[in-house]
XYZ file of C-alpha atoms in Angstrom:
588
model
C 36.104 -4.922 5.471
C 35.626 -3.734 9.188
C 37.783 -0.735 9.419
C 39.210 -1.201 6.210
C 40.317 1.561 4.270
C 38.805 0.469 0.744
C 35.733 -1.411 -0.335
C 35.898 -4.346 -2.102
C 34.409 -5.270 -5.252
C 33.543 -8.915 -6.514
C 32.876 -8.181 -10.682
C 31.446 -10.993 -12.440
C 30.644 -11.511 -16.269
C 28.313 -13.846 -17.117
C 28.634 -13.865 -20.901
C 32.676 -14.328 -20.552
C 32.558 -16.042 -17.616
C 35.333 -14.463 -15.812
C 35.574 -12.219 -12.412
C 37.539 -9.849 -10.939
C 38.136 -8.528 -7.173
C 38.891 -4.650 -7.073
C 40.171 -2.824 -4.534
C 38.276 0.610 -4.702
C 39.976 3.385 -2.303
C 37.926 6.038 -3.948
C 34.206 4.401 -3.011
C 35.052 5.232 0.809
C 33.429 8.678 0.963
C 30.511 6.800 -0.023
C 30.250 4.801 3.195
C 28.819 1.365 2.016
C 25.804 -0.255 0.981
C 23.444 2.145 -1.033
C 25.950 5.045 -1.404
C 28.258 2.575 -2.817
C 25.722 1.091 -5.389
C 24.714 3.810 -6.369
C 28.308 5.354 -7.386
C 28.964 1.603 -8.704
C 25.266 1.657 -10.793
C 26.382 5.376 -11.964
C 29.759 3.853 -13.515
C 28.289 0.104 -14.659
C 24.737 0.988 -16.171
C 23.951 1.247 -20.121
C 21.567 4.302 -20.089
C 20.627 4.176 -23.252
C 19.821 0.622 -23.024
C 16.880 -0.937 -22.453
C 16.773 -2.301 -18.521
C 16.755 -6.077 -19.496
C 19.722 -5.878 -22.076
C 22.511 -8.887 -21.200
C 24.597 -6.072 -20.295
C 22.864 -3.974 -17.493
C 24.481 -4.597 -13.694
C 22.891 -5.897 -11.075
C 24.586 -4.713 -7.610
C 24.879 -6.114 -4.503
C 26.433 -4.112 -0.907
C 26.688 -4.531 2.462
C 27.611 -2.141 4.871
C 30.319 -0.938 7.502
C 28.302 -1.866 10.270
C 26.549 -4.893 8.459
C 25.626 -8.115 11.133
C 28.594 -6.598 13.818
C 25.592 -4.426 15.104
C 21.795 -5.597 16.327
C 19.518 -5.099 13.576
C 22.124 -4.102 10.686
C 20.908 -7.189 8.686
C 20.542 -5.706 5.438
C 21.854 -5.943 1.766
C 21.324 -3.465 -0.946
C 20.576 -4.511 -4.565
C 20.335 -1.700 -6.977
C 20.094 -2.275 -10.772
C 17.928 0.043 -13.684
C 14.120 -1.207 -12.782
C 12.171 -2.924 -15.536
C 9.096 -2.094 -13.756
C 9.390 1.710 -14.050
C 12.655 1.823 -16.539
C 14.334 4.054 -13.808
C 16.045 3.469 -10.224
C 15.686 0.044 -9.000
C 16.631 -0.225 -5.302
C 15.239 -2.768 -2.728
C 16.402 -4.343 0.407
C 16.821 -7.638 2.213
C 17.908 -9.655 4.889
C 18.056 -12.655 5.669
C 22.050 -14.365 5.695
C 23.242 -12.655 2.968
C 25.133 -9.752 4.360
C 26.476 -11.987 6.840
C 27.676 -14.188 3.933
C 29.178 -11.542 1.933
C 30.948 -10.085 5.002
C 32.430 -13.577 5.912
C 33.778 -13.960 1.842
C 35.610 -11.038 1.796
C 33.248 -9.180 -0.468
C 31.733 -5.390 0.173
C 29.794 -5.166 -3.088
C 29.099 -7.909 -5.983
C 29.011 -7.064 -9.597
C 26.927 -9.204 -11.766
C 26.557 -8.078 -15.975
C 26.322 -10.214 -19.298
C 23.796 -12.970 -20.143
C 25.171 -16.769 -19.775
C 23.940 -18.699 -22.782
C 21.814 -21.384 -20.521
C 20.578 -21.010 -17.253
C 23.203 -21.132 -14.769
C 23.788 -20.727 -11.003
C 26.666 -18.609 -9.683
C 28.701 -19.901 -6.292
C 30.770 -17.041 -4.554
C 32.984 -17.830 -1.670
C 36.158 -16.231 -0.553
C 38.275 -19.203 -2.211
C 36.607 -19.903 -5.552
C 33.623 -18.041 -7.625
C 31.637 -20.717 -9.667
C 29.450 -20.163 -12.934
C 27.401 -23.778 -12.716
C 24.732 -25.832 -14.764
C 21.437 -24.604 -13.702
C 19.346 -26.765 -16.689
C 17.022 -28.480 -13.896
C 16.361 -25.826 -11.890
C 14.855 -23.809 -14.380
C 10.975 -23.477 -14.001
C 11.065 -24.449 -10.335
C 9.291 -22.507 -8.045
C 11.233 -20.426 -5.655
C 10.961 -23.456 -2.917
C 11.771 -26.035 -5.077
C 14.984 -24.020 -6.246
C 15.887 -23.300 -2.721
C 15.594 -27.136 -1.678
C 17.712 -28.254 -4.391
C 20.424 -25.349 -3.616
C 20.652 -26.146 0.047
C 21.766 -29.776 -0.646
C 23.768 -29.279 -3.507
C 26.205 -26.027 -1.553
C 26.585 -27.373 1.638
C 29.231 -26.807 3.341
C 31.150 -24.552 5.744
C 30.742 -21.454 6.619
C 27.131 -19.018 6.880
C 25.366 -19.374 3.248
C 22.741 -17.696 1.585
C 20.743 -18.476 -0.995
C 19.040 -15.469 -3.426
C 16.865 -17.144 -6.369
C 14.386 -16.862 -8.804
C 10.875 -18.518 -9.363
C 8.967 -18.993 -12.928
C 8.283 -15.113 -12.847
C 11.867 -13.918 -12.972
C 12.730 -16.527 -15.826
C 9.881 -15.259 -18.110
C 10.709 -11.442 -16.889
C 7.718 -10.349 -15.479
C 8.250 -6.898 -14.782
C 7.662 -7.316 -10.710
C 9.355 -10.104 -10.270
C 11.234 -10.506 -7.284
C 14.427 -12.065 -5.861
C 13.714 -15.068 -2.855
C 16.959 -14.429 -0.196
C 16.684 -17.447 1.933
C 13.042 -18.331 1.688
C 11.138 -15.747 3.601
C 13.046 -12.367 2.615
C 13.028 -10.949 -0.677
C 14.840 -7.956 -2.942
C 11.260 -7.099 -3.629
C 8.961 -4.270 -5.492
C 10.986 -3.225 -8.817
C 11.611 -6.008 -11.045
C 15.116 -7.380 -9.615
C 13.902 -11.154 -10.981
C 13.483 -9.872 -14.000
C 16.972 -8.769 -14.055
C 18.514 -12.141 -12.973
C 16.399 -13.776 -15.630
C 16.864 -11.641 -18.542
C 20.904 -13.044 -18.005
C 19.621 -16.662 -17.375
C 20.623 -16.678 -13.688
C 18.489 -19.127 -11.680
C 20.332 -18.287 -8.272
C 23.277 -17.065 -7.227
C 24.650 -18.674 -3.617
C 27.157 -16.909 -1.167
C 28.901 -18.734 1.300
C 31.059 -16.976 3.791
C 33.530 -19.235 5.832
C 36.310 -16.693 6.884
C 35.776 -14.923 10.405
C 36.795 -11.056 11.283
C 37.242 -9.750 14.200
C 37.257 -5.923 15.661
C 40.814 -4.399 16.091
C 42.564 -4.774 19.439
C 42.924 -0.895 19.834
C 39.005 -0.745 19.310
C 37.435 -3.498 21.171
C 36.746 -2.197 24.408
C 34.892 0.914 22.790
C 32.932 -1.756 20.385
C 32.139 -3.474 23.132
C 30.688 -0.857 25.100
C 28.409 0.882 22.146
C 27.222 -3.029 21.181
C 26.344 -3.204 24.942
C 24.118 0.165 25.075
C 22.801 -0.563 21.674
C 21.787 -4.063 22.254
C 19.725 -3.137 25.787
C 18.265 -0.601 23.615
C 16.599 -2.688 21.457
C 15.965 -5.428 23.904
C 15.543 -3.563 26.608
C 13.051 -0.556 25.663
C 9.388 -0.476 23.793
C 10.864 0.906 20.505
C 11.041 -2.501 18.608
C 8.775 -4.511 21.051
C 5.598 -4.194 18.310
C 8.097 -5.779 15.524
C 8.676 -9.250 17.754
C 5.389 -8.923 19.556
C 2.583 -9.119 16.596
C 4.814 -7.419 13.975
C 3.663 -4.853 11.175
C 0.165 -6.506 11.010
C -0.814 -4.432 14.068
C -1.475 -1.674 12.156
C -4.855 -3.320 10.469
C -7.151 -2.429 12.930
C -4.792 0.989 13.079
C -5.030 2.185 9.714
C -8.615 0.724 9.597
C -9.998 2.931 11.866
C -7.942 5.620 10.289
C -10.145 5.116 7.075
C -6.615 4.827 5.837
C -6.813 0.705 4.937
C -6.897 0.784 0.705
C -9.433 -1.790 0.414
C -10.673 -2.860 -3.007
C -8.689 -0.765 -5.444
C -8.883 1.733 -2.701
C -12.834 2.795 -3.396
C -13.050 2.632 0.132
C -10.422 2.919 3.351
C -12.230 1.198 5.912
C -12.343 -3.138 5.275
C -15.291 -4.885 6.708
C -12.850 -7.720 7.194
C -10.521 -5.977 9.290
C -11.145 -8.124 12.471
C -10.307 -11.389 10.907
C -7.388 -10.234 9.165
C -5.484 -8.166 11.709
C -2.468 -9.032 13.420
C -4.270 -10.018 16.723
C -6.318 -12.452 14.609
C -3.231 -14.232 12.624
C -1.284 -14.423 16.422
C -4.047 -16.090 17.523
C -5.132 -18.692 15.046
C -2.337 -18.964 12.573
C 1.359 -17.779 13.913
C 3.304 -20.704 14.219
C 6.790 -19.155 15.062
C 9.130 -16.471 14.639
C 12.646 -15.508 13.200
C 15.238 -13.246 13.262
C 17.542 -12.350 10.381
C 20.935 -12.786 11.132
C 22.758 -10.444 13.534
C 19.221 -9.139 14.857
C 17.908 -10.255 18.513
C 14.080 -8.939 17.768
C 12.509 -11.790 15.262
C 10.408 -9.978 13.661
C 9.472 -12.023 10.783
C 6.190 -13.565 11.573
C 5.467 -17.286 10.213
C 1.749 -18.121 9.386
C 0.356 -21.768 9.360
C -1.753 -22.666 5.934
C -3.539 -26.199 5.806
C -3.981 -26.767 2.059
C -5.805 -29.919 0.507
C -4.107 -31.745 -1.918
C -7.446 -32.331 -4.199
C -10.936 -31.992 -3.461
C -12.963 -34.114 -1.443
C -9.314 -35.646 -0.730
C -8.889 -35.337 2.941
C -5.492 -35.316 2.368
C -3.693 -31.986 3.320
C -0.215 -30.408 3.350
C 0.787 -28.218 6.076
C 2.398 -24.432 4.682
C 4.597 -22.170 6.347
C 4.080 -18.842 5.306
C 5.787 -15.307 6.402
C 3.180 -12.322 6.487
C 3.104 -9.207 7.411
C 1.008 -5.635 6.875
C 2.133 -4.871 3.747
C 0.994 -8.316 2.075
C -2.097 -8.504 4.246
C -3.054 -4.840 2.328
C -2.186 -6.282 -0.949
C -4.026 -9.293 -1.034
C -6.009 -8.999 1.563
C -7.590 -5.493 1.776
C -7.011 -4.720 -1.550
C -8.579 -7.451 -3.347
C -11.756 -7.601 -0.508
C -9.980 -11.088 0.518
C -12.137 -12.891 2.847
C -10.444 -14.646 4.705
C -6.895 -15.863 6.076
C -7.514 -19.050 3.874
C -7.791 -17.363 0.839
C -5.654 -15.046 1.409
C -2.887 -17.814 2.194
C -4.029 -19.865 -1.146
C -2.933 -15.865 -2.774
C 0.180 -15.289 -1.084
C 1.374 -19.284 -2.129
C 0.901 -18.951 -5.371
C 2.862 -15.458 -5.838
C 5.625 -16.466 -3.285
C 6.030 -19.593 -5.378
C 5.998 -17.550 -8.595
C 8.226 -15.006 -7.003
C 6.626 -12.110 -7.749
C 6.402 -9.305 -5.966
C 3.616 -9.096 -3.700
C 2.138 -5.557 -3.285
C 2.428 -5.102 -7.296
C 0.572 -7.956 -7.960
C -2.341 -7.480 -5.601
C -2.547 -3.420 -6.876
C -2.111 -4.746 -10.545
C -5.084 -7.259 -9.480
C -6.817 -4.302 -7.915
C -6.733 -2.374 -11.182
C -7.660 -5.593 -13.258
C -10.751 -6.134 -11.317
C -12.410 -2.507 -11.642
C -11.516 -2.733 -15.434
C -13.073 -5.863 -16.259
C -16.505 -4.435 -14.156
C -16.467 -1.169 -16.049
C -15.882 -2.762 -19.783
C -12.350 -1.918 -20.641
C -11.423 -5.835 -20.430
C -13.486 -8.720 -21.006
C -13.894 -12.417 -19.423
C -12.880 -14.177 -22.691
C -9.084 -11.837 -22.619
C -9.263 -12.882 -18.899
C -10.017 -16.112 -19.136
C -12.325 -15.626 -15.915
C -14.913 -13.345 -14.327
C -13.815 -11.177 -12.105
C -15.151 -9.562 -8.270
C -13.573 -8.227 -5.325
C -12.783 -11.331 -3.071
C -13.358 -14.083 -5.762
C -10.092 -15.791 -5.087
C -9.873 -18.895 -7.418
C -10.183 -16.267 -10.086
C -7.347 -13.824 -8.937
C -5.344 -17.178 -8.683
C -5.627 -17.783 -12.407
C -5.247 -14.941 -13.363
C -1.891 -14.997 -11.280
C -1.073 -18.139 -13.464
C -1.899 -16.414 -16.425
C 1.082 -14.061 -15.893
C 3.504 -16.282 -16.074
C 2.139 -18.277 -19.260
C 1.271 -15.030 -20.681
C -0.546 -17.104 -23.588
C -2.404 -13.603 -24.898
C -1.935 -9.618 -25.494
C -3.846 -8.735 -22.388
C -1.196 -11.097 -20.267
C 1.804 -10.319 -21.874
C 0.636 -6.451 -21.142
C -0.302 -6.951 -17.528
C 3.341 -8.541 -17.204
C 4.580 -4.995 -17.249
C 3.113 -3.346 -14.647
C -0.199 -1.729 -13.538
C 1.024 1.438 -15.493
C 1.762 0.042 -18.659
C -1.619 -2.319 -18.442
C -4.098 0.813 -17.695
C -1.993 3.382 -20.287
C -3.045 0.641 -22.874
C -6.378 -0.503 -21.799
C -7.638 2.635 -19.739
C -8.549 3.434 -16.418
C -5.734 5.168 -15.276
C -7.677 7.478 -12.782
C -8.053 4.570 -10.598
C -4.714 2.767 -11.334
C -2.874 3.424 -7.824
C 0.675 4.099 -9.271
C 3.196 6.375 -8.236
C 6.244 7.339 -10.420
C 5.037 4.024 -12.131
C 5.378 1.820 -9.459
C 2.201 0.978 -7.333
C 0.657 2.089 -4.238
C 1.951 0.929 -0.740
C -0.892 0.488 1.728
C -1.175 3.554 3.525
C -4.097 6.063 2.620
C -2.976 8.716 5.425
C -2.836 11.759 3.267
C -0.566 13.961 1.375
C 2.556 12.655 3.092
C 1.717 9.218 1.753
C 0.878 10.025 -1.410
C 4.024 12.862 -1.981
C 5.948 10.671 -0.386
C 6.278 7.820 -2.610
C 5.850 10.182 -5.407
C 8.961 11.849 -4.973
C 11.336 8.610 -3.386
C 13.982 7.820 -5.100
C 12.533 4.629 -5.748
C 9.201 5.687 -5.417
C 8.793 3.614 -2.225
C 6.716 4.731 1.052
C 10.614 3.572 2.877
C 12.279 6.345 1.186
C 11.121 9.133 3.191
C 7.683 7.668 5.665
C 5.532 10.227 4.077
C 2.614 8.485 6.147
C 4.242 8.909 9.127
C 4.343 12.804 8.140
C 0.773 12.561 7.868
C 0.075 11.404 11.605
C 3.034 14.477 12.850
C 2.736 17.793 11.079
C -0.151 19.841 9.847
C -0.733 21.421 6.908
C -0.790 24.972 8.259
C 3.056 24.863 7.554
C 3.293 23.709 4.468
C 6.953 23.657 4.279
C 7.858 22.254 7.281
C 5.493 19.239 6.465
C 7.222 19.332 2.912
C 10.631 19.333 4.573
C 10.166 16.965 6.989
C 9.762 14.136 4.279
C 12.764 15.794 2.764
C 15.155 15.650 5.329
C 14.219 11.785 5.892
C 14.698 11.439 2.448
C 18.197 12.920 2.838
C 18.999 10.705 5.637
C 17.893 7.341 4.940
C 20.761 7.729 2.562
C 22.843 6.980 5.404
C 20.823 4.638 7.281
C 20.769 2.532 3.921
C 24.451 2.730 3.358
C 25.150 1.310 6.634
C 22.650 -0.509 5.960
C 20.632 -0.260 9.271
C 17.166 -2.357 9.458
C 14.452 0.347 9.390
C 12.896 -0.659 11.806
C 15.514 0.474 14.143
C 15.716 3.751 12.618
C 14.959 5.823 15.733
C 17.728 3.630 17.666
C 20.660 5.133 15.723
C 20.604 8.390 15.618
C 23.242 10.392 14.163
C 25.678 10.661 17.648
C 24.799 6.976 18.012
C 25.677 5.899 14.739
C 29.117 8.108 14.404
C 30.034 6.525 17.845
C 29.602 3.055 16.457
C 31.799 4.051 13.143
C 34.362 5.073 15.482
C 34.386 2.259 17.621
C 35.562 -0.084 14.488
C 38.251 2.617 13.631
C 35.791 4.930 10.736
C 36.680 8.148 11.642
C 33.708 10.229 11.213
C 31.932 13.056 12.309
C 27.967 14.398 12.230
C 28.890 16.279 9.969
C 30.580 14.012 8.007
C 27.227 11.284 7.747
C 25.336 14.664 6.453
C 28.030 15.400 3.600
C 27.895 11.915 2.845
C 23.691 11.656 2.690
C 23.778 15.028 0.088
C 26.544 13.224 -1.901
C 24.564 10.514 -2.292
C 21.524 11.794 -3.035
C 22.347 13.785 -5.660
C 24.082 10.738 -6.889
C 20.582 9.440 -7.101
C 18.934 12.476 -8.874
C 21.811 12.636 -11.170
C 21.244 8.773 -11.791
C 17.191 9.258 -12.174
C 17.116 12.623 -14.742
C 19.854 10.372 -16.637
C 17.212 7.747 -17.185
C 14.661 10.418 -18.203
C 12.961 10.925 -15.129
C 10.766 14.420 -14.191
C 9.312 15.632 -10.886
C 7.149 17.311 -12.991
C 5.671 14.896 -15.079
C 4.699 12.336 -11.927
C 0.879 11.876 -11.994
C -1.309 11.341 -8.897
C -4.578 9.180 -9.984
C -8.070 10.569 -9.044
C -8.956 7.697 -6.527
C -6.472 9.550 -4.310
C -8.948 12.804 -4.060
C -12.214 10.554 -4.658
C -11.471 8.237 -1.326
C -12.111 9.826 1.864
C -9.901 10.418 4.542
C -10.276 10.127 8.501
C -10.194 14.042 7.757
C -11.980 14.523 4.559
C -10.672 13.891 1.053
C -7.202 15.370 -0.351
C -7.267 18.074 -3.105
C -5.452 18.015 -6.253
C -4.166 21.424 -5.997
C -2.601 21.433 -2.389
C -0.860 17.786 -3.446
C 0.666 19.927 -6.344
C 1.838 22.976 -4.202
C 3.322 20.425 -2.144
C 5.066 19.252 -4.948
C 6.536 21.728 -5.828
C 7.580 23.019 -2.952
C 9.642 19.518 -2.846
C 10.953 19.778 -5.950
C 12.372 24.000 -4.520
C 14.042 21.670 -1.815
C 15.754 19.966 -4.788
C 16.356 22.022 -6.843
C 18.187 23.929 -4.077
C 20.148 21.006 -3.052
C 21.453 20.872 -6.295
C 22.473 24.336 -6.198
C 24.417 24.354 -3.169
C 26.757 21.648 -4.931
C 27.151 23.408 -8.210
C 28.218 26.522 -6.255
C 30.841 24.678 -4.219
């Protein structure tokens, strides 16, 4: 654990239910969280398996750093991605690294298939495979409510669950960590449900403490770090209105995707932007564990129990940009009402959010140019017609016809079947994050490992380099590829990205006896990295065969609209920097 000289490795088998606890010496040049999954995915994954066979891993990591310094809250989960049958990698926080740190545990293990649904309880004394018969088919709250009184106890605990989406595998179904964080985007509740795992609770009652010879230097780098990000305006947006301040941003930009992005500018903008939801609907504000900003914003929804009732129930819902774009802009959502009633019914679900407003996106312009019809639908469909997106939400999960059961797999599959794939905003099969910046956005997810606009911030590459350098624009979302694979095995909280730089973070290794160097977190970043390509071309992926859909060069820009044929130079300039990458190892 802190300072240790191994990482160690909680394996458990659902279909055998048995465990082990490995010592692994050799997964210490990896550094921790998504270096480590990734080696432990590379040893543990079938890949000539389908992704939902019993037998596939699902990983868990924390970091070196992980809750002993602000804003290193996360927890990696990497398994093979139903959604686009490659990498699956997401992030949460939450309690759960905390947890895992105070059980003893680096990294968690979980293959086979139990034969009913089942729960599994992990603390440093005992791991427990339990009865999970009346959970299943709870929503993600009612799942969490039941959990919480049934594992009390000592100790900080965390609860990571499933809704009705991960038990009937909907491709984009998503993992709940503690109510209002999530493992989100690729199909991790999918994973857990293909092996009839409702939840899986950590509880963490041990303590740890820094050794003597390094606690004055701990001290001292937690002391600069912690003014840092208290003290200075780099995370001040985050607590003050949070990501939604970039609506009236990104609007004005022409960069918003509103209605399956046919347009980047929302007329809407106004009531749904973050000044807007502080004002009428923010209610309070939280902090995952081991972070002093609170970043996660809470939203008030008053929902009536029946019409014509005058009976209500008062919601607490977390939001943020990325779910405002989804099923707000996206969809042409009104309102914060409606898009509340939205983001209830796909929390409770658990799936994930920005697939299922894109997949919704898609759906819509479909059904209005004749590829689907009402009757397969079960509705008409419009832009901003919210009862009908919310059956249609519901009609995932029962999945009672072809058209469902098709949609369940992703915006990609749906439109490769049905049509329309000019205007289906995926990326490497996995859709469209809400930034319509430019090429940076675009090649950015694109080429991520996990085809996720966090790999590399292609959008912020957009807003600082030109495209009279085409390289240095190309290489700047490289080298931030590179090096979030450090910032993720450590496993820093994005947002606090520009806070530990690389003399910053190898002073706070050394402080809890890791000793490193800068060059040392470099070697480690290329190691991993080409962990991950090695991982990705294993499961059949191709730079060269990712497709960019029309409404990318149809949309315009704050600057005009993007051309197919400088997105593919860029391309493949990217693919030179990989390419050369992997040379540089093969001649070593």
């Amino acid at each position: 654990m802190i300072g240790s000289k191994s990482i160690r490795v909680l394996k458990v088998d659902l279909s055998s239910r048995t465990f082990n606890v490995q010592e692994r010496f050799d997964l210490i040049p990896y550094l921790g969280g998504v270096g480590v999954a990734t080696k432990l995915l590379d040893e543990e994954v079938l890949y000539d398996h389908d992704p939902l066979h019993e037998n596939q891993p699902i990983i868990f990591a924390i970091g070196p750093l992980s809750t002993i310094f602000p804003v290193v809250t996360k927890t990696v989960c990497m398994f093979r991605s139903p959604l686009t049958g490659e990498l699956g990698e997401s992030y949460a926080g939450g309690r759960l690294a905390m947890a895992m740190l105070y059980a003893g545990y680096n990294a968690l293990i979980i293959t086979g298939r139990a034969s009913r649904p089942v729960y599994l309880s992990i603390s440093s004394k005992m791991v427990s495979i339990k009865n999970a018969d009346p959970l299943w088919g709870t929503t993600t709250e009612e799942a969490g409510r039941y959990l919480r009184e049934m594992e009390s106890g000592q100790g900080f605990r965390s609860i990571v669950r499933i809704g009705q989406a991960g038990e009937k595998m909907l491709r984009h179904a998503n993992l709940n960590v503690d109510t209002y964080r999530h493992f989100g985007r690729l199909g991790a509740g999918a994973v857990f449900g293909s092996k009839y795992l409702k939840a899986m609770v950590v509880i963490g009652e041990n303590s740890y403490s820094i050794p003597k010879e390094n606690t004055k230097e701990y001290r001292k780098v937690y002391k600069e770090l912690y003014s840092k990000v208290t003290e200075t305006e780099i995370m001040e947006k985050y607590h003050d209105l949070g990501t939604p301040v970039n609506v009236l941003t990104l609007n004005e930009m022409k960069a918003l995707p509103t209605r399956n992005m046919q347009s980047g500018t929302y007329e809407q903008a106004e009531e749904m932007s973050g000044e807007s939801f502080a004002e009428e609907r923010l209610v309070r504000k939280l902090a995952c564990i081991g972070c002093p900003i609170g970043c996660i914003h809470i939203g008030q929804y008053r929902r009536m129990f029946g019409e014509k009732s005058h009976e209500y129930e008062t919601l607490s819902l977390t939001y943020d940009y990325e779910l405002i774009f989804a099923l707000g802009s996206f969809l042409g959502t009104r309102n914060k009402d409606d898009f509340f009633a939205l983001l209830d019914r796909v929390e409770a679900y658990g799936m994930d959010v920005m697939t299922t407003g894109v997949l919704l996106g898609w759906l819509t312009e479909a059904y209005q140019r004749g590829l689907v019809s009402s009757e397969e639908i079960g509705t008409e469909l419009e832009f901003g017609h919210t009862q009908a997106y919310i059956k249609v939400i519901d009609g995932l999960v029962q999945g009672h016809n072809d058209l469902y059961r098709t949609l369940a797999l992703g915006t990609e599959a749906a439109s490769a079947k049905y049509g329309g794939q000019e205007y289906a905003m995926t990326l490497g099969k996995h859709e469209m994050t809400g930034y319509h910046t430019g090429y940076g956005a675009v090649l950015g997810q694109a080429v991520g490992a996990r085809h996720s606009h966090l790999d590399n911030a292609g959008y912020s590459v957009d807003q600082k380099y030109s495209l009279d350098d085409r390289d240095a624009f190309v290489g700047a979302i490289f080298e931030e590829e590179l090096m979030r694979c450090v910032s993720n095995s450590l496993i820093i909280c994005l947002f606090a990205r520009n806070v530990y730089d690389s003399p910053t973070t190898v002073r706070a290794l050394n402080s809890i006896g890791i000793d490193i160097s800068e060059r040392d977190l470099i070697d480690a970043a290329q190691r991993i990295y080409r962990l991950k390509l090695e991982i990705k071309r294993k499961m059949g992926f191709d730079f060269h065969s990712l497709r960019f859909p029309k409404r990318f060069f149809e949309t315009p820009l704050y600057n005009g609209v993007m051309e197919e044929e400088i997105m593919q130079d860029l391309l493949n300039r990217y693919v030179a920097r990989v390419e050369q990458l992997i040379k540089e190892e093969d001649s070593n």
